[in-house]
Tab-separated table of C-alpha atoms and ligand atoms in Angstrom:
chain	number	residue	atom	x	y	z
A	5	UNK	CA	144.244	132.468	138.538
A	6	UNK	CA	147.056	130.089	139.590
A	7	UNK	CA	150.213	129.210	137.661
A	8	UNK	CA	148.494	126.381	135.811
A	9	UNK	CA	148.136	126.823	132.045
A	10	UNK	CA	145.064	128.662	130.824
A	11	UNK	CA	142.402	127.535	128.342
A	12	UNK	CA	139.508	129.594	126.972
A	13	UNK	CA	136.517	127.587	125.766
A	14	UNK	CA	133.540	129.078	123.949
A	15	UNK	CA	130.244	127.240	124.319
A	16	UNK	CA	131.423	125.743	127.613
A	17	UNK	CA	127.938	125.617	129.162
A	18	UNK	CA	126.952	122.327	127.534
A	19	UNK	CA	127.828	119.478	125.166
A	20	UNK	CA	131.235	119.351	123.536
A	21	UNK	CA	132.506	122.592	125.117
A	22	UNK	CA	131.636	121.420	128.623
A	23	UNK	CA	133.457	118.151	127.944
A	24	UNK	CA	136.534	120.069	126.758
A	25	UNK	CA	136.434	122.079	129.990
A	26	UNK	CA	136.384	118.933	132.145
A	27	UNK	CA	139.129	117.250	130.148
A	28	UNK	CA	141.455	120.272	130.212
A	29	UNK	CA	140.782	121.068	133.885
A	30	UNK	CA	141.657	117.451	134.684
A	31	UNK	CA	144.951	117.763	132.818
A	32	UNK	CA	146.011	120.912	134.670
A	33	UNK	CA	144.438	123.933	133.004
A	34	UNK	CA	142.574	126.833	134.538
A	35	UNK	CA	139.549	127.644	132.451
A	36	UNK	CA	137.864	130.714	131.010
A	37	UNK	CA	134.357	129.466	130.235
A	38	UNK	CA	132.296	131.484	127.750
A	39	UNK	CA	128.595	131.161	126.832
A	40	UNK	CA	125.279	132.961	127.410
A	41	UNK	CA	123.810	130.851	130.247
A	42	UNK	CA	125.518	132.067	133.407
A	43	UNK	CA	123.969	129.470	135.739
A	44	UNK	CA	125.347	126.584	133.661
A	45	UNK	CA	128.795	128.178	133.527
A	46	UNK	CA	128.727	128.654	137.304
A	47	UNK	CA	127.758	125.029	137.870
A	48	UNK	CA	130.651	124.046	135.576
A	49	UNK	CA	133.016	126.226	137.632
A	50	UNK	CA	131.983	124.348	140.814
A	51	UNK	CA	132.406	120.975	139.082
A	52	UNK	CA	135.925	121.867	137.949
A	53	UNK	CA	137.093	122.715	141.483
A	54	UNK	CA	137.524	118.997	142.082
A	55	UNK	CA	140.422	119.091	139.577
A	56	UNK	CA	141.984	122.099	141.332
A	57	UNK	CA	141.013	124.387	138.436
A	58	UNK	CA	140.094	128.050	138.769
A	59	UNK	CA	137.315	128.922	136.346
A	60	UNK	CA	136.428	132.401	135.180
A	61	UNK	CA	132.867	132.699	133.914
A	62	UNK	CA	132.383	135.031	130.939
A	63	UNK	CA	128.828	135.622	129.764
A	64	UNK	CA	128.829	136.703	126.123
A	65	UNK	CA	126.648	136.388	123.062
A	66	UNK	CA	129.075	135.378	120.327
A	67	UNK	CA	126.627	136.109	117.542
A	68	UNK	CA	127.407	139.799	118.183
A	69	UNK	CA	130.617	141.745	117.610
A	70	UNK	CA	130.519	142.945	121.241
A	71	UNK	CA	130.592	139.299	122.351
A	72	UNK	CA	133.455	138.460	119.986
A	73	UNK	CA	135.453	141.452	121.238
A	74	UNK	CA	134.956	140.362	124.848
A	75	UNK	CA	136.448	136.948	124.002
A	76	UNK	CA	139.405	138.637	122.304
A	77	UNK	CA	139.905	140.714	125.456
A	78	UNK	CA	139.832	137.645	127.704
A	79	UNK	CA	142.005	135.462	125.449
A	80	UNK	CA	145.154	137.583	125.151
A	81	UNK	CA	147.290	135.302	127.370
A	82	UNK	CA	145.684	131.913	126.889
A	83	UNK	CA	147.697	128.790	126.109
A	84	UNK	CA	144.744	126.927	124.653
A	85	UNK	CA	141.802	128.262	122.663
A	86	UNK	CA	138.752	126.107	121.924
A	87	UNK	CA	136.392	127.836	119.493
A	88	UNK	CA	133.339	125.654	119.833
A	89	UNK	CA	130.187	127.731	120.505
A	90	UNK	CA	127.456	127.131	117.979
A	91	UNK	CA	123.930	126.341	117.033
A	92	UNK	CA	122.566	124.428	114.093
A	93	UNK	CA	119.787	125.779	111.978
A	94	UNK	CA	117.295	124.058	109.685
A	95	UNK	CA	115.835	126.613	107.301
A	96	UNK	CA	114.616	126.520	103.740
A	97	UNK	CA	116.186	128.975	101.298
A	98	UNK	CA	114.574	132.387	101.654
A	99	UNK	CA	113.355	131.892	105.223
A	100	UNK	CA	116.281	133.520	107.053
A	101	UNK	CA	116.508	137.292	107.453
A	102	UNK	CA	119.683	139.233	106.712
A	103	UNK	CA	120.092	139.937	110.423
A	104	UNK	CA	119.822	136.216	111.288
A	105	UNK	CA	122.356	135.351	108.579
A	106	UNK	CA	124.803	137.914	109.983
A	107	UNK	CA	124.379	136.548	113.511
A	108	UNK	CA	124.820	132.943	112.399
A	109	UNK	CA	127.940	133.810	110.428
A	110	UNK	CA	129.382	135.799	113.326
A	111	UNK	CA	128.805	132.903	115.729
A	112	UNK	CA	130.003	130.064	113.493
A	113	UNK	CA	132.433	131.669	111.074
A	114	UNK	CA	133.613	135.276	111.058
A	115	UNK	CA	133.717	135.632	114.855
A	116	UNK	CA	135.862	132.495	115.093
A	117	UNK	CA	138.236	133.888	112.492
A	118	UNK	CA	138.372	137.303	114.216
A	119	UNK	CA	139.423	135.649	117.481
A	120	UNK	CA	142.127	133.621	115.711
A	121	UNK	CA	143.417	136.700	113.851
A	122	UNK	CA	143.774	138.536	117.180
A	123	UNK	CA	145.141	135.730	119.360
A	124	UNK	CA	147.246	133.410	117.148
A	125	UNK	CA	149.922	136.111	116.486
A	126	UNK	CA	150.281	136.539	120.278
A	127	UNK	CA	150.763	132.771	120.613
A	128	UNK	CA	153.345	132.911	117.804
A	129	UNK	CA	155.291	135.588	119.690
A	130	UNK	CA	155.407	133.260	122.688
A	131	UNK	CA	156.233	130.328	120.337
A	132	UNK	CA	153.534	128.194	121.918
A	133	UNK	CA	149.794	127.682	121.937
A	134	UNK	CA	147.013	125.392	120.753
A	135	UNK	CA	143.812	126.187	118.915
A	136	UNK	CA	140.884	123.865	118.275
A	137	UNK	CA	138.101	124.964	115.949
A	138	UNK	CA	134.968	122.851	116.298
A	139	UNK	CA	133.532	122.596	112.791
A	140	UNK	CA	131.344	119.804	111.383
A	141	UNK	CA	131.152	117.017	108.829
A	142	UNK	CA	128.780	119.507	107.154
A	143	UNK	CA	131.946	121.110	105.769
A	144	UNK	CA	132.367	118.075	103.479
A	145	UNK	CA	128.841	117.322	102.322
A	146	UNK	CA	125.922	119.426	101.044
A	147	UNK	CA	123.128	119.921	103.581
A	148	UNK	CA	119.809	120.893	101.993
A	149	UNK	CA	117.742	123.073	104.366
A	150	UNK	CA	120.899	123.778	106.359
A	151	UNK	CA	122.928	125.471	103.640
A	152	UNK	CA	123.854	128.434	105.856
A	153	UNK	CA	125.203	126.118	108.554
A	154	UNK	CA	127.154	124.004	106.040
A	155	UNK	CA	128.591	127.129	104.399
A	156	UNK	CA	129.731	128.591	107.735
A	157	UNK	CA	131.375	125.300	108.745
A	158	UNK	CA	133.133	125.080	105.350
A	159	UNK	CA	134.486	128.604	105.910
A	160	UNK	CA	136.074	127.847	109.288
A	161	UNK	CA	137.365	124.477	108.112
A	162	UNK	CA	139.096	126.047	105.148
A	163	UNK	CA	140.498	128.843	107.334
A	164	UNK	CA	141.783	126.440	109.999
A	165	UNK	CA	143.469	124.134	107.468
A	166	UNK	CA	145.389	127.028	105.940
A	167	UNK	CA	146.234	128.473	109.353
A	168	UNK	CA	147.653	125.133	110.491
A	169	UNK	CA	150.131	125.156	107.580
A	170	UNK	CA	150.951	128.841	108.050
A	171	UNK	CA	151.859	128.636	111.742
A	172	UNK	CA	153.001	125.042	112.271
A	173	UNK	CA	156.711	125.959	112.373
A	174	UNK	CA	156.109	128.679	114.964
A	175	UNK	CA	155.241	126.331	117.841
A	176	UNK	CA	151.500	127.007	117.537
A	177	UNK	CA	149.153	124.141	116.672
A	178	UNK	CA	145.775	124.513	115.014
A	179	UNK	CA	143.361	121.649	114.536
A	180	UNK	CA	139.859	121.687	113.051
A	181	UNK	CA	137.597	118.935	114.386
A	182	UNK	CA	134.680	117.903	112.155
A	183	UNK	CA	132.170	115.724	114.016
A	184	UNK	CA	129.083	114.029	112.593
A	185	UNK	CA	126.176	113.457	114.989
A	186	UNK	CA	127.113	114.031	118.648
A	187	UNK	CA	124.769	113.484	121.627
A	188	UNK	CA	124.393	117.055	122.913
A	189	UNK	CA	121.674	119.695	123.181
A	190	UNK	CA	122.379	121.014	119.661
A	191	UNK	CA	119.481	119.432	117.751
A	192	UNK	CA	116.959	119.884	120.556
A	193	UNK	CA	117.835	123.611	120.723
A	194	UNK	CA	117.160	123.872	116.968
A	195	UNK	CA	113.792	122.084	117.097
A	196	UNK	CA	115.295	118.989	115.463
A	197	UNK	CA	114.557	116.519	118.260
A	198	UNK	CA	113.187	114.050	115.658
A	199	UNK	CA	116.782	113.431	114.509
A	200	UNK	CA	117.394	111.528	117.779
A	201	UNK	CA	115.029	108.859	116.426
A	202	UNK	CA	115.631	109.258	112.712
A	203	UNK	CA	119.433	109.069	112.697
A	204	UNK	CA	120.562	105.477	113.407
A	205	UNK	CA	122.215	104.865	116.793
A	206	UNK	CA	125.512	103.850	115.193
A	207	UNK	CA	125.902	107.324	113.693
A	208	UNK	CA	125.863	109.023	117.120
A	209	UNK	CA	129.066	109.652	119.032
A	210	UNK	CA	129.674	111.144	122.502
A	211	UNK	CA	131.148	114.597	123.277
A	212	UNK	CA	134.104	112.813	124.851
A	213	UNK	CA	134.914	111.152	121.477
A	214	UNK	CA	135.153	114.621	119.922
A	215	UNK	CA	137.457	115.915	122.662
A	216	UNK	CA	139.767	112.898	122.463
A	217	UNK	CA	139.972	113.112	118.650
A	218	UNK	CA	140.776	116.841	118.783
A	219	UNK	CA	143.501	116.421	121.427
A	220	UNK	CA	145.004	113.516	119.465
A	221	UNK	CA	144.862	115.640	116.299
A	222	UNK	CA	146.717	118.465	118.028
A	223	UNK	CA	149.397	116.093	119.336
A	224	UNK	CA	149.974	114.822	115.782
A	225	UNK	CA	149.701	118.366	114.382
A	226	UNK	CA	146.859	117.362	112.038
A	227	UNK	CA	144.985	120.208	110.400
A	228	UNK	CA	141.625	118.377	110.315
A	229	UNK	CA	140.282	115.418	112.289
A	230	UNK	CA	137.014	113.540	111.952
A	231	UNK	CA	135.984	111.761	115.177
A	232	UNK	CA	134.377	108.319	115.049
A	233	UNK	CA	135.426	105.317	112.935
A	234	UNK	CA	132.217	105.354	110.838
A	235	UNK	CA	132.724	108.961	109.833
A	236	UNK	CA	136.426	108.496	109.132
A	237	UNK	CA	135.625	105.584	106.797
A	238	UNK	CA	132.820	107.503	105.077
A	239	UNK	CA	134.675	110.798	104.681
A	240	UNK	CA	136.452	110.030	101.345
A	241	UNK	CA	133.091	109.116	99.778
A	242	UNK	CA	131.017	112.003	101.135
A	243	UNK	CA	131.433	113.869	97.845
A	244	UNK	CA	129.877	111.005	95.817
A	245	UNK	CA	126.258	111.121	94.638
A	246	UNK	CA	125.352	107.765	96.228
A	247	UNK	CA	126.787	108.693	99.626
A	248	UNK	CA	125.004	112.031	99.543
A	249	UNK	CA	121.636	110.386	98.761
A	250	UNK	CA	122.050	107.906	101.633
A	251	UNK	CA	123.245	110.634	104.017
A	252	UNK	CA	120.375	112.971	103.158
A	253	UNK	CA	117.720	110.253	103.525
A	254	UNK	CA	119.123	109.221	106.876
A	255	UNK	CA	119.481	112.701	108.293
A	256	UNK	CA	116.581	114.554	106.663
A	257	UNK	CA	115.811	117.895	108.383
A	258	UNK	CA	112.016	117.681	107.758
B	309	LIG	P1	125.242	122.300	122.550
B	309	LIG	O1	123.936	122.927	122.155
B	309	LIG	O2	125.223	121.261	123.614
B	309	LIG	O3	126.295	123.417	122.947
B	309	LIG	C1	126.407	124.615	122.212
B	309	LIG	C2	127.204	125.598	123.040
B	309	LIG	O4	127.341	126.823	122.285
B	309	LIG	C3	126.511	125.941	124.332
B	309	LIG	O5	127.466	126.057	125.349
B	309	LIG	C4	125.863	127.289	124.041
B	309	LIG	O6	125.799	128.037	125.255
B	309	LIG	C5	126.898	127.915	123.096
B	309	LIG	N1	126.292	128.954	122.282
B	309	LIG	C6	125.296	128.834	121.370
B	309	LIG	N2	124.979	130.024	120.860
B	309	LIG	C7	125.785	130.929	121.466
B	309	LIG	C8	125.924	132.341	121.383
B	309	LIG	N3	125.146	133.079	120.572
B	309	LIG	N4	126.868	132.935	122.148
B	309	LIG	C9	127.636	132.222	122.988
B	309	LIG	N5	127.558	130.889	123.105
B	309	LIG	C10	126.638	130.248	122.360
B	309	LIG	O7	125.828	121.713	121.198
B	309	LIG	P2	127.234	121.037	120.835
B	309	LIG	O8	128.076	120.836	122.022
B	309	LIG	O9	126.909	119.895	119.982
B	309	LIG	O10	127.837	122.165	119.885
B	309	LIG	C11	129.181	122.599	119.958
B	309	LIG	C12	129.735	122.759	118.551
B	309	LIG	O11	129.777	121.482	117.923
B	309	LIG	C13	128.929	123.674	117.638
B	309	LIG	O12	129.805	124.552	116.957
B	309	LIG	C14	128.296	122.702	116.639
B	309	LIG	O13	128.077	123.290	115.381
B	309	LIG	C15	129.353	121.616	116.579
B	309	LIG	N6	128.856	120.335	116.086
B	309	LIG	C16	127.935	119.611	116.816
B	309	LIG	C17	127.426	118.436	116.298
B	309	LIG	C18	126.390	117.631	117.007
B	309	LIG	O14	125.849	116.674	116.409
B	309	LIG	N7	126.078	117.908	118.252
B	309	LIG	C19	127.890	117.916	114.998
B	309	LIG	C20	128.873	118.730	114.365
B	309	LIG	C21	129.333	119.890	114.894
B	309	LIG	P3	124.632	129.049	125.667
B	309	LIG	O15	123.351	128.529	125.090
B	309	LIG	O16	124.693	129.018	127.156
B	309	LIG	O17	125.066	130.346	125.078
């Protein structure tokens, strides 16, 4: 690696994580790119060469504790940590095994927290560092048939908000970004391709919108940011019964 700053990005093989990698490589970071699909990470590494970035490919399954530990091992000296890897899951109550629940929670919630608990104190010692946790608007509104996903996103959102206040005077910044619908592979991977048609076009944002909102949030030291004007306007009302009915009709998960 060169003397550029160093960013580790989980879920860098596609979607929002890949966009973070391009944006940070462009602004002078070397990248540690983590995900399961090696070939996509290697193609990312070639793409980032154009920005002069060195990219280290780390293949890890972050729904396992071995995968989480490998990220902790790689992240000890990073300046920027983007905890983004995730899947969504549509499942009625009772249809998810204990093992699947553990894996989902490790990937979306407890693994993210474990990495922060290991790496943020090191950043505090150096009096510098940035952390982005990619959560979801699901942290603010109930999601029938996706309760496990919503619960995991609430957990990391709550953790990140508290962490931001705890460390903000130490030179370390923590920002939780809570997107609504973003055009990525997420829904297709979960068998929810119908949402592409069902959810109105004006509710979809691009991965780049998420990256820009997160970087702006970090600059302003905000604990939580919601990308996209529509979502920002709707956020205060997401707890109301009317908003929840409209939201659930529009985004029904079969
Ligand atoms: P994508 O499916 O495009 O990307 C998900 C990324 O996570 C991929 O790089 C995937 O890589 C990685 N990943 C998934 N499972 C694992 C695993 N077990 N171990 C390691 N890496 C894994 O979706 P998005 O870019 O949309 O998702 C990124 C984040 O954004 C997620 O946390 C998601 O919850 C959140 N989000 C997305 C929204 C959307 O509408 N798209 C809305 C709100 C939040 P690989 O398969 O190679 O392992």
